[in-house]
Amino acid sequence: MRLFAGAGEAYGESEAWIEHAGDVASLVAALVAAGGPGTAEVLSRCALIVDGVRADAPDTPVRDGALVDVLPPFAGG
């Protein structure tokens, strides 16, 4: 998993390995549990991209070995 910009800063690393998450909700919970202060707040505003597809629903499946990108909101253009 790759955590970009503010997501990586809040978590404390720009990459993370979460095994057997199962779905987006479990993945986020694992990140919050392992992350630094403020991780939950930042993740609540981030988009999760699972294997190239935006995962908006908490029950979106996350297969073992999936590439997950955590992207904070972007401004400007």
CSV table of C-alpha atoms in Angstrom, one decimal:
chain,number,residue,atom,x,y,z
A,1,MET,CA,0.0,0.0,0.0
A,2,ARG,CA,1.2,3.5,-0.9
A,3,LEU,CA,0.3,6.5,1.2
A,4,PHE,CA,0.7,9.8,-0.5
A,5,ALA,CA,1.3,13.3,0.9
A,6,GLY,CA,-0.7,14.0,4.1
A,7,ALA,CA,-1.8,10.4,4.4
A,8,GLY,CA,1.8,9.2,4.6
A,9,GLU,CA,2.6,12.0,7.1
A,10,ALA,CA,-0.2,11.1,9.4
A,11,TYR,CA,0.5,7.4,9.2
A,12,GLY,CA,4.2,7.9,9.7
A,13,GLU,CA,5.4,6.0,6.6
A,14,SER,CA,4.8,6.3,2.9
A,15,GLU,CA,4.3,2.5,2.5
A,16,ALA,CA,2.5,-0.1,4.6
A,17,TRP,CA,1.8,-3.8,4.5
A,18,ILE,CA,-1.5,-5.0,5.8
A,19,GLU,CA,-2.3,-8.7,5.5
A,20,HIS,CA,-5.7,-10.3,5.2
A,21,ALA,CA,-7.7,-7.0,5.3
A,22,GLY,CA,-10.6,-8.5,3.4
A,23,ASP,CA,-12.4,-5.2,2.7
A,24,VAL,CA,-11.8,-1.5,2.7
A,25,ALA,CA,-13.3,-1.0,6.3
A,26,SER,CA,-10.9,-3.6,7.7
A,27,LEU,CA,-8.0,-2.1,5.8
A,28,VAL,CA,-8.7,1.4,7.2
A,29,ALA,CA,-9.1,0.1,10.7
A,30,ALA,CA,-5.7,-1.6,10.5
A,31,LEU,CA,-4.1,1.6,9.2
A,32,VAL,CA,-5.7,3.6,12.0
A,33,ALA,CA,-4.5,1.1,14.7
A,34,ALA,CA,-1.0,1.1,13.4
A,35,GLY,CA,-0.7,4.8,12.4
A,36,GLY,CA,0.3,7.9,14.2
A,37,PRO,CA,-2.0,10.5,15.8
A,38,GLY,CA,-4.4,12.0,13.4
A,39,THR,CA,-4.4,9.0,11.0
A,40,ALA,CA,-8.2,8.4,11.4
A,41,GLU,CA,-9.0,12.0,10.6
A,42,VAL,CA,-6.8,12.2,7.5
A,43,LEU,CA,-8.0,8.8,6.2
A,44,SER,CA,-11.6,9.9,6.5
A,45,ARG,CA,-10.9,12.5,3.7
A,46,CYS,CA,-8.8,10.2,1.5
A,47,ALA,CA,-9.6,8.2,-1.6
A,48,LEU,CA,-8.6,4.6,-1.7
A,49,ILE,CA,-7.7,3.1,-5.0
A,50,VAL,CA,-7.6,-0.7,-5.1
A,51,ASP,CA,-5.8,-2.2,-8.0
A,52,GLY,CA,-6.5,0.9,-10.1
A,53,VAL,CA,-10.2,1.3,-9.2
A,54,ARG,CA,-11.6,3.8,-6.7
A,55,ALA,CA,-13.1,2.0,-3.7
A,56,ASP,CA,-15.8,4.2,-2.2
A,57,ALA,CA,-17.8,1.5,-0.2
A,58,PRO,CA,-16.5,0.2,3.1
A,59,ASP,CA,-17.4,-3.4,2.0
A,60,THR,CA,-15.3,-3.2,-1.2
A,61,PRO,CA,-13.2,-6.4,-1.3
A,62,VAL,CA,-9.5,-6.1,-1.0
A,63,ARG,CA,-7.7,-9.3,-2.1
A,64,ASP,CA,-4.4,-10.4,-0.6
A,65,GLY,CA,-1.6,-8.8,-2.7
A,66,ALA,CA,-3.8,-5.9,-4.0
A,67,LEU,CA,-2.0,-2.6,-4.7
A,68,VAL,CA,-3.8,0.1,-2.7
A,69,ASP,CA,-3.1,3.8,-3.0
A,70,VAL,CA,-4.3,6.2,-0.4
A,71,LEU,CA,-4.7,9.6,-1.9
A,72,PRO,CA,-5.6,12.8,0.1
A,73,PRO,CA,-7.8,15.4,-1.5
A,74,PHE,CA,-6.0,17.5,-4.1
A,75,ALA,CA,-6.5,21.1,-4.8
A,76,GLY,CA,-5.6,23.2,-7.8
A,77,GLY,CA,-4.8,22.0,-11.2
